[in-house]
Short mmCIF file of C-alpha atoms in Angstrom, two decimals:
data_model
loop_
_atom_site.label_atom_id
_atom_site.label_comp_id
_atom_site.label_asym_id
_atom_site.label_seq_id
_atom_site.Cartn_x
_atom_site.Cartn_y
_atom_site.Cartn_z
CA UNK A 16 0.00 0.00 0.00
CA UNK A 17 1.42 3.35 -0.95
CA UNK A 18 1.06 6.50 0.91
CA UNK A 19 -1.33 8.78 -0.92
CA UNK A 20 -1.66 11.37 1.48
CA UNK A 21 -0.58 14.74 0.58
CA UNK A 22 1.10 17.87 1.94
CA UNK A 23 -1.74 20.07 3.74
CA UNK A 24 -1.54 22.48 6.47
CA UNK A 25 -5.67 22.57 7.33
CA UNK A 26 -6.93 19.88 9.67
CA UNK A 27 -10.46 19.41 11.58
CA UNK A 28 -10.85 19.45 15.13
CA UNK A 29 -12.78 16.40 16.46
CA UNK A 30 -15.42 18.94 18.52
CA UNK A 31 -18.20 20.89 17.03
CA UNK A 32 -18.67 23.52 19.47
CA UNK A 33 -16.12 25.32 22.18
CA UNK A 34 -16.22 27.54 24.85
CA UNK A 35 -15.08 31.24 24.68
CA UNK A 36 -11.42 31.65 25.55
CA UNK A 37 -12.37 34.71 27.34
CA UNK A 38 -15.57 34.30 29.65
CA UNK A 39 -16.26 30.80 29.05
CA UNK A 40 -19.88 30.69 27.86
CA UNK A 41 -20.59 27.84 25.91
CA UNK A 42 -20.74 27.18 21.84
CA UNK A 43 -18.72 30.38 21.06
CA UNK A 44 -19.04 31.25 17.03
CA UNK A 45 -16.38 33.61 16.37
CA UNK A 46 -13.16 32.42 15.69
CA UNK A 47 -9.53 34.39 15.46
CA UNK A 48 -9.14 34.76 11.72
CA UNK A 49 -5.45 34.95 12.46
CA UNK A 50 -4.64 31.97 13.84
CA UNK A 51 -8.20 30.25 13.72
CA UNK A 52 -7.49 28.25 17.16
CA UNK A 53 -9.68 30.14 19.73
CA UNK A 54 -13.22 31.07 19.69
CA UNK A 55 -15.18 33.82 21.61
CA UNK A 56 -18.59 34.95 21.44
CA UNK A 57 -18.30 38.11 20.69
CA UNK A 58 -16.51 40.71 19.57
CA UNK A 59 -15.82 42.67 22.88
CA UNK A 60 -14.71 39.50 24.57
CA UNK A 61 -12.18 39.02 21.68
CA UNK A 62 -11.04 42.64 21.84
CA UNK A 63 -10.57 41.90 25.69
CA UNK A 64 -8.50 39.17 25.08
CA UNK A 65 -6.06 39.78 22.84
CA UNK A 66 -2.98 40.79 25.30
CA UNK A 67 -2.79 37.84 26.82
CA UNK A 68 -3.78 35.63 23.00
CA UNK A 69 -1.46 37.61 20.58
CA UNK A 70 2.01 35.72 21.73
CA UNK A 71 0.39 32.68 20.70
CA UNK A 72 -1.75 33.71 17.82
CA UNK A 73 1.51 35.80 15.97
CA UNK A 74 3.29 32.54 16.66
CA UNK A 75 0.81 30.40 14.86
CA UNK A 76 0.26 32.82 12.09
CA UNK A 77 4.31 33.11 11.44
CA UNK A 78 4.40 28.77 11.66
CA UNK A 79 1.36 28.73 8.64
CA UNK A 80 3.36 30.97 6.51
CA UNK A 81 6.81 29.11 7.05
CA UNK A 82 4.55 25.43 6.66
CA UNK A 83 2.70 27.04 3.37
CA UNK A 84 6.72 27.99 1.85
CA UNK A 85 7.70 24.38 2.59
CA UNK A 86 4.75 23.25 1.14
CA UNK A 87 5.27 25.33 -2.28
CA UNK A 88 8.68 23.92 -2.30
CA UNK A 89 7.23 19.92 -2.24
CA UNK A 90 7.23 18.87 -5.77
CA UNK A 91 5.87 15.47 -6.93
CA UNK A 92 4.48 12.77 -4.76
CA UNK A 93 6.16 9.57 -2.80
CA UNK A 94 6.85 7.50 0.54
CA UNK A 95 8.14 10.82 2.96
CA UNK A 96 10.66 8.79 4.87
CA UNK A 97 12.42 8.58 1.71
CA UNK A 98 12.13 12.28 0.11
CA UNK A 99 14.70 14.32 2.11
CA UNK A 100 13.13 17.29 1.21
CA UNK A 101 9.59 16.22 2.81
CA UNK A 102 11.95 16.99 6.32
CA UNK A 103 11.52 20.55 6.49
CA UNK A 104 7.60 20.54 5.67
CA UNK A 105 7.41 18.26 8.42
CA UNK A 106 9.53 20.11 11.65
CA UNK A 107 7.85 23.40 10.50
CA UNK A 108 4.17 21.46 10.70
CA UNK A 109 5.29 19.81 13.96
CA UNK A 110 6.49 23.50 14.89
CA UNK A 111 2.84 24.71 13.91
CA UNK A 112 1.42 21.85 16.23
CA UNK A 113 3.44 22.87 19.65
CA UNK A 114 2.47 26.18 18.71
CA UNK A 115 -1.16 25.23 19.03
CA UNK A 116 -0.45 23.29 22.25
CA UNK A 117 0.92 26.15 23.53
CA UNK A 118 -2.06 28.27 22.80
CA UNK A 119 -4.34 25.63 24.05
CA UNK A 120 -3.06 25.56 26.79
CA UNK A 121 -2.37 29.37 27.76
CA UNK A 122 -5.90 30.80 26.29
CA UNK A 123 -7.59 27.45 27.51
CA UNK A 124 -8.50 26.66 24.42
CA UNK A 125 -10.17 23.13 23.66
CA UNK A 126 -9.80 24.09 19.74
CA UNK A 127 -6.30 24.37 19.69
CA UNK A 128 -5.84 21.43 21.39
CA UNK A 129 -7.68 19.55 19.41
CA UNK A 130 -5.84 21.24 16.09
CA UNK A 131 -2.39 20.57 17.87
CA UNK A 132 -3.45 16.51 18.31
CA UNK A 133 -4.77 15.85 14.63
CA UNK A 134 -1.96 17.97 13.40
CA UNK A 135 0.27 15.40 15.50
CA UNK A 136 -1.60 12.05 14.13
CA UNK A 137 -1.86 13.21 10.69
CA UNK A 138 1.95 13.71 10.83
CA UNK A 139 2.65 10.79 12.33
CA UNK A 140 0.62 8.77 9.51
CA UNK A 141 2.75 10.87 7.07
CA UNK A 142 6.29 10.12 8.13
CA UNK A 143 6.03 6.71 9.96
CA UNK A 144 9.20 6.88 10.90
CA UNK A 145 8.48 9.41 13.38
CA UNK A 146 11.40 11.52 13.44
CA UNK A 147 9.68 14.54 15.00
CA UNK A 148 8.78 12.13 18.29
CA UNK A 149 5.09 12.92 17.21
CA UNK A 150 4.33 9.49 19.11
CA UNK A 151 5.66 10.76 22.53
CA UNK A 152 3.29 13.69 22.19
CA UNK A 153 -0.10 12.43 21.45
CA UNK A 154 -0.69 10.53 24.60
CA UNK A 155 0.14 13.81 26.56
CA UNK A 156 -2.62 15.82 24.72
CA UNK A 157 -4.98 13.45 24.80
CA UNK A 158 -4.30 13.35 28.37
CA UNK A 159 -5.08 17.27 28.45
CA UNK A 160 -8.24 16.39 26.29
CA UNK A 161 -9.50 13.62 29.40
CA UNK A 162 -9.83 11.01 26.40
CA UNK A 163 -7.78 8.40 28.86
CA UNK A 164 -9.42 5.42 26.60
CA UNK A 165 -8.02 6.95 23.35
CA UNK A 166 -4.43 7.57 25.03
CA UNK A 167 -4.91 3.43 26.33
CA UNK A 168 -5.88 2.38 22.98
CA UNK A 169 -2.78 4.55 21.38
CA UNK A 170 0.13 3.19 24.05
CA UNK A 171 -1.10 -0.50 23.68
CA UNK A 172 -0.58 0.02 19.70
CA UNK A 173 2.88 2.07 20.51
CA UNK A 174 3.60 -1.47 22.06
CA UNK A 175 2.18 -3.41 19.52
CA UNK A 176 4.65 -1.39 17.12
CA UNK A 177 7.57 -1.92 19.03
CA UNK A 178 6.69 -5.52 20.61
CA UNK A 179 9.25 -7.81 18.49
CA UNK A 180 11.94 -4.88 18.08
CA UNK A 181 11.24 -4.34 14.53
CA UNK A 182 8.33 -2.53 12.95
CA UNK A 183 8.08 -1.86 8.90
CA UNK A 184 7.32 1.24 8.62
CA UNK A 185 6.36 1.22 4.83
CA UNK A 186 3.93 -1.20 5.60
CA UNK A 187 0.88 0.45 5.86
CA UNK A 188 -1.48 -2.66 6.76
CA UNK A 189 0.44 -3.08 10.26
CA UNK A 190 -1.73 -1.35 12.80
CA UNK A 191 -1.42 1.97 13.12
CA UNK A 192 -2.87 4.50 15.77
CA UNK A 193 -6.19 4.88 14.74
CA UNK A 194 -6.48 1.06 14.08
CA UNK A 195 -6.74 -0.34 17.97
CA UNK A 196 -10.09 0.73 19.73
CA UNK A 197 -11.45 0.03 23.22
CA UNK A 198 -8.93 -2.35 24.54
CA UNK A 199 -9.39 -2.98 27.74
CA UNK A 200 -8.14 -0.60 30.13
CA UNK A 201 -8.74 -2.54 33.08
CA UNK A 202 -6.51 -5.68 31.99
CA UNK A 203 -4.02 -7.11 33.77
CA UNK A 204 -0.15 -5.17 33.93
CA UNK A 205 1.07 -8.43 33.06
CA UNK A 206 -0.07 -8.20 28.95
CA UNK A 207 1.57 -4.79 28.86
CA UNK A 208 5.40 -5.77 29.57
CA UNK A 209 6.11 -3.01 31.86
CA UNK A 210 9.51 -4.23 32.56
CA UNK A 211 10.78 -3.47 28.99
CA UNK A 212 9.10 -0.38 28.10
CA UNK A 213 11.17 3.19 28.50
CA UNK A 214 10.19 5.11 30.98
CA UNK A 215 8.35 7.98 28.32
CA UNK A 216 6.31 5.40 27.98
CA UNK A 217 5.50 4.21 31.52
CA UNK A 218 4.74 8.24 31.89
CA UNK A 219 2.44 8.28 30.08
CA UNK A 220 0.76 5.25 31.03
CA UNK A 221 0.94 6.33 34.45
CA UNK A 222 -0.97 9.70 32.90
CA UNK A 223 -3.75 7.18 31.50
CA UNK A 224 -4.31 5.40 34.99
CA UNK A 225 -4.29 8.63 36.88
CA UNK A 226 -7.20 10.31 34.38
CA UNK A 227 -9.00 6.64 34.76
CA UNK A 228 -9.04 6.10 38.19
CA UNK A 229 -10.72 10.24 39.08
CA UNK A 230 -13.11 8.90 36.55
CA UNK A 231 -13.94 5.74 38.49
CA UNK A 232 -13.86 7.82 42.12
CA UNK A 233 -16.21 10.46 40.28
CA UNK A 234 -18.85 7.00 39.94
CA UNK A 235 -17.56 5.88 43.13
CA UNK A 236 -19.20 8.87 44.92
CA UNK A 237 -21.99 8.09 42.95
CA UNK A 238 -22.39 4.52 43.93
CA UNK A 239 -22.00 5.12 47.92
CA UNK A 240 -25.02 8.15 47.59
CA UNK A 241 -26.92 5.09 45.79
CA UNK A 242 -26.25 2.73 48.60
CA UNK A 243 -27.34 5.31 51.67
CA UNK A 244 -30.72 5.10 49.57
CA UNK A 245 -30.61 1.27 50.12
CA UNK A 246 -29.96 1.84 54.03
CA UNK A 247 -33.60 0.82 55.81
CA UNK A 248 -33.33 3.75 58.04
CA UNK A 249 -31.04 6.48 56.72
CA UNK A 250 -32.74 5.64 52.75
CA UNK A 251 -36.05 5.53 54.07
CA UNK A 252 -37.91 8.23 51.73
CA UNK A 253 -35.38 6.61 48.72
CA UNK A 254 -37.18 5.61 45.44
CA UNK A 255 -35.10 2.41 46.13
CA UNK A 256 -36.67 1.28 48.87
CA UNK A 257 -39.86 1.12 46.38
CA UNK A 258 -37.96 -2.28 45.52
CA UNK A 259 -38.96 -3.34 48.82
CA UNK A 260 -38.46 -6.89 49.61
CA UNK A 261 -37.31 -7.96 46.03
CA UNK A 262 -33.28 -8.58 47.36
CA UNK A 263 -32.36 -10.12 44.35
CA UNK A 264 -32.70 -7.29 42.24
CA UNK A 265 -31.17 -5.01 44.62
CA UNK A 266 -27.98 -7.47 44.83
CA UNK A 267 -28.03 -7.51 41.28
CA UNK A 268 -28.23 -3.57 40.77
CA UNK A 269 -25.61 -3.53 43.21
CA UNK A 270 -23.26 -6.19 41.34
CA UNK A 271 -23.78 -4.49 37.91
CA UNK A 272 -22.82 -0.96 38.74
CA UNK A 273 -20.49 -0.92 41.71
CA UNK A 274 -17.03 0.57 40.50
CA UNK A 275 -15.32 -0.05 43.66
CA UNK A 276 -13.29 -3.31 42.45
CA UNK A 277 -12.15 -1.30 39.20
CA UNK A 278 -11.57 1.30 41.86
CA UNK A 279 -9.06 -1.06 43.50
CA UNK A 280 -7.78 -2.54 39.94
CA UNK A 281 -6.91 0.77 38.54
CA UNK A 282 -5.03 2.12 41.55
CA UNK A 283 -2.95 -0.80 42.14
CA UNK A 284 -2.05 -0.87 38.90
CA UNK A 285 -1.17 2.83 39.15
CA UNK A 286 0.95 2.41 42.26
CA UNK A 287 2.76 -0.57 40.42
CA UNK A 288 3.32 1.82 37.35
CA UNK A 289 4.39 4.37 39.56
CA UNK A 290 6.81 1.71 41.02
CA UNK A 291 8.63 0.62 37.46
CA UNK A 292 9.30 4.29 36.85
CA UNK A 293 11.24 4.46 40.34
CA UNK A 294 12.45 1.43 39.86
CA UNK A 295 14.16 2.54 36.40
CA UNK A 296 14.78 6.55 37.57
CA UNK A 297 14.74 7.08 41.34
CA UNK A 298 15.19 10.63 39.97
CA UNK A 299 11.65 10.88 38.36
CA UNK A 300 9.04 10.84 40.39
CA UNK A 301 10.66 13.36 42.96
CA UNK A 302 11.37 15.34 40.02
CA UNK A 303 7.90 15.71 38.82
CA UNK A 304 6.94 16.47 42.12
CA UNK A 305 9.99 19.41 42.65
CA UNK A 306 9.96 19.86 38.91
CA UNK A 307 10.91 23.82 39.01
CA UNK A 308 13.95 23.30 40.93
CA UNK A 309 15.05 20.56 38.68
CA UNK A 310 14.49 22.92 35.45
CA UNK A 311 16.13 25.73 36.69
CA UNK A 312 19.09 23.69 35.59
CA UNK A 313 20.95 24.14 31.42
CA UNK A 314 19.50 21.71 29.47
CA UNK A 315 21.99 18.95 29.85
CA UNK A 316 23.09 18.08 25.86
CA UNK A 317 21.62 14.24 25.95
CA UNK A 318 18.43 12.70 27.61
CA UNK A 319 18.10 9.56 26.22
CA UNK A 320 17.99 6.21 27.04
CA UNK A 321 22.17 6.39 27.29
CA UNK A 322 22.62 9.47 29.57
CA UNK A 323 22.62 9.94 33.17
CA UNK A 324 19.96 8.94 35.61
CA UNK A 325 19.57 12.97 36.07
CA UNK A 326 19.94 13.92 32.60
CA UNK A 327 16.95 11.24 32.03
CA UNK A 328 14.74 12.37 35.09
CA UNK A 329 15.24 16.40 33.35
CA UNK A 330 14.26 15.23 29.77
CA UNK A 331 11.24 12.97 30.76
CA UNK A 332 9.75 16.23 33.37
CA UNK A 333 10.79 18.85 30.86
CA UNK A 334 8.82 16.61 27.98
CA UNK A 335 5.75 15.90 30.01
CA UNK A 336 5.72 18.70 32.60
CA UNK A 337 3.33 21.30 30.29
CA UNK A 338 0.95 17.91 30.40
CA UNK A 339 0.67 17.64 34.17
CA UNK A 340 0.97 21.51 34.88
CA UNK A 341 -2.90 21.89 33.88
CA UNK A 342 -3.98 18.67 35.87
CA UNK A 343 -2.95 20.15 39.91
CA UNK A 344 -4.37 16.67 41.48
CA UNK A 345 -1.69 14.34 40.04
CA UNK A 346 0.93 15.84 41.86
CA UNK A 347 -1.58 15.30 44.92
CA UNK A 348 -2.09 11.64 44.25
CA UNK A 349 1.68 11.22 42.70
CA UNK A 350 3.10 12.62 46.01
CA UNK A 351 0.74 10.39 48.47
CA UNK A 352 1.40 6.92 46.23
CA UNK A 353 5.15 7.91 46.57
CA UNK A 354 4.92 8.18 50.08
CA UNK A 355 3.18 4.82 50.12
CA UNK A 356 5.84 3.42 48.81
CA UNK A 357 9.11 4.78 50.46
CA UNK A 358 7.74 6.02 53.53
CA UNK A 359 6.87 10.33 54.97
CA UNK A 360 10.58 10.44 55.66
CA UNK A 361 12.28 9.00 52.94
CA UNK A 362 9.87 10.44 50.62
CA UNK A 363 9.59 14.14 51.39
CA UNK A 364 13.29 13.86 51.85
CA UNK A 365 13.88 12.57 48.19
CA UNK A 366 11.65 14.94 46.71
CA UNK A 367 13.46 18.00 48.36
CA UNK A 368 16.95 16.48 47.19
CA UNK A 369 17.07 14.83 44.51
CA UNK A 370 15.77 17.58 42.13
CA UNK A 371 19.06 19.22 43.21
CA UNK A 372 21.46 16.94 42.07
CA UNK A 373 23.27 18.20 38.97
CA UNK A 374 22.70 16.73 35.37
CA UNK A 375 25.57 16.99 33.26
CA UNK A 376 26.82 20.22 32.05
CA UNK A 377 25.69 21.62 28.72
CA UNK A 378 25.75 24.54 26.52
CA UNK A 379 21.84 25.22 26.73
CA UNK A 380 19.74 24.10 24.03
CA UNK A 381 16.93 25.53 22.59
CA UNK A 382 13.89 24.00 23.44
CA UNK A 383 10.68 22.49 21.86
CA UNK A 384 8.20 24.62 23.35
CA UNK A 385 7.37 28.20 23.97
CA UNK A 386 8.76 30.11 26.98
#
């Protein structure tokens, strides 16, 4: 099968209707013609907002015009991985979708999120080589988007790609990441090798558990306000006491929608998550949770796989830092399953100190995202 897909700049967001970016009512019509990634609903509210959106919209609008040059430049058609020249289209599109992040994220902006994800997945599907680390990304905004069964479904193909150490990426009947849907989120840790996967990866499982299991404690809630209406004395005036005498179907409304053994499935498996990434990078987890005083650091000039434990621990918070910096609560629950696990003392004292410890020295770099 040959790639047919050609050079574009425009892609659709998966919503139909957004908030405004600057008072928040709902289904907001008018859009930024400049950068076409926040909507408002009206006028004044745009006018009111534009001090704090122009950094981001002149960014976006400068990325279209350098993405439109490269575009003009593209001449015939063929597999991307192969056609040197497809390389600079593709960094300035990938450019163009941090931009967008970065807007999302600033103007809280659902649109722009969205743009900055299909932008992601349609290069991705492009280049299948991945050379812009487009893969690493998309679980983090879906993460920001709370679609934690999309980000599942996207990881367990990630591991599908990688599972025998060689993937063809010219082959374009092997899965892909639009091609596994609803797997189950709830199986057991044991199918998803967690021993042998890099630690971006166990992040951003980690991510996926965390969204899943306030989902589950959101139903949770739920369920125990159910049960006080099954109580003889406290439920008394409860429409569920209408069931009266009829046990079995209370025991059976009980069995059917009671989330508290997912409850306990999806937090065990987040603590043991939790624990592989320690396991691998004692430096992680405390840096998440100190993560300013570890990025006050230069960038130190390799994070990969083959650096440091510390030059690892600053390239996997810097990556997925502007993913957890919207979401306050998992630092909460990150910092009280990390104390589970070590222990108050150890704990606090780890997170305090081991932020501090130096990566290696490095010219600074420029980096991916905005300032």
């Amino acid at each position: 099968t040959k790639n047919k897909m050609k050079p574009r700049i425009k892609v659709s967001p998966r919503s139909t209707t957004f908030k405004c970016s600057n008072c928040s009512k709902d289904d907001a019509q008018n859009r930024c013609s400049r950068c076409t990634a926040v909507r408002y609903c009206s006028k004044e509210c745009q006018k009111a907002h534009w001090d704090w959106h122009k950094v981001a919209c002149k960014h976006i609008r400068k990325k279209i015009v350098s993405v439109e040059k490269e575009m003009a430049k593209l001449e015939g058609r063929g597999k991307s991985w192969r056609i040197t020249k497809m390389q600079p289209y593709l960094k300035e599109r990938f450019d163009l979708a941090i931009g967008f992040q970065f807007c999302g994220e600033k103007n809280d902006s659902r649109l722009a999120l969205e743009l900055c994800l299909e932008h992601l997945i349609d290069i991705l599907m492009f280049n299948r080589g991945d050379h812009s680390s487009c893969w690493a990304h998309i679980p983090g905004m879906l993460f920001l988007l709370d679609e934690p069964q999309e980000a599942y479904d996207y990881l367990k193909w990630w591991q599908v790609l990688h599972n025998d150490g060689y993937y063809d990426h010219t082959k374009f009947e092997l899965p892909s990441g639009d091609k596994l849907k609803n797997e189950n989120i709830f199986e057991d840790l044991s199918e998803l090798n967690l021993s042998k996967k890099h630690v971006p990866w166990l992040v951003s499982m980690y991510m996926v558990k965390y969204k899943i299991l306030r989902k589950i404690e959101k139903d949770k809630i739920s369920y125990e306000s159910f049960l006080l209406g099954t109580h003889p004395r406290v439920g008394e005036d409860s429409p569920i006491q209408q069931i009266g005498g009829v046990s079995v179907i209370l025991h059976n409304i009980k069995k059917c929608f009671s989330p508290i053994d997912k409850y306990e499935t999806i937090r065990n498996q987040t603590i043991q998550i939790l624990k592989f990434i320690d396991s691998k990078n004692k430096y992680i987890i405390p840096g998440f949770l100190n993560y300013k005083v570890l990025l006050e650091q230069p960038n130190p000039l390799y994070v990969g796989e083959g650096g440091s434990l510390q030059d690892q621990a600053y390239g996997a918070v810097w990556f997925d830092i502007q993913h957890w910096e919207p979401v306050p609560d998992i630092f909460i629950l990150t910092k009280e399953l990390y104390i589970q696990i070590h222990g108050k003392v150890k704990a606090e004292r780890d997170i305090a100190e081991l932020p501090r410890e130096k990566v290696s020295l490095a010219k600074v770099l420029g980096k991916a995202h905005l300032a």
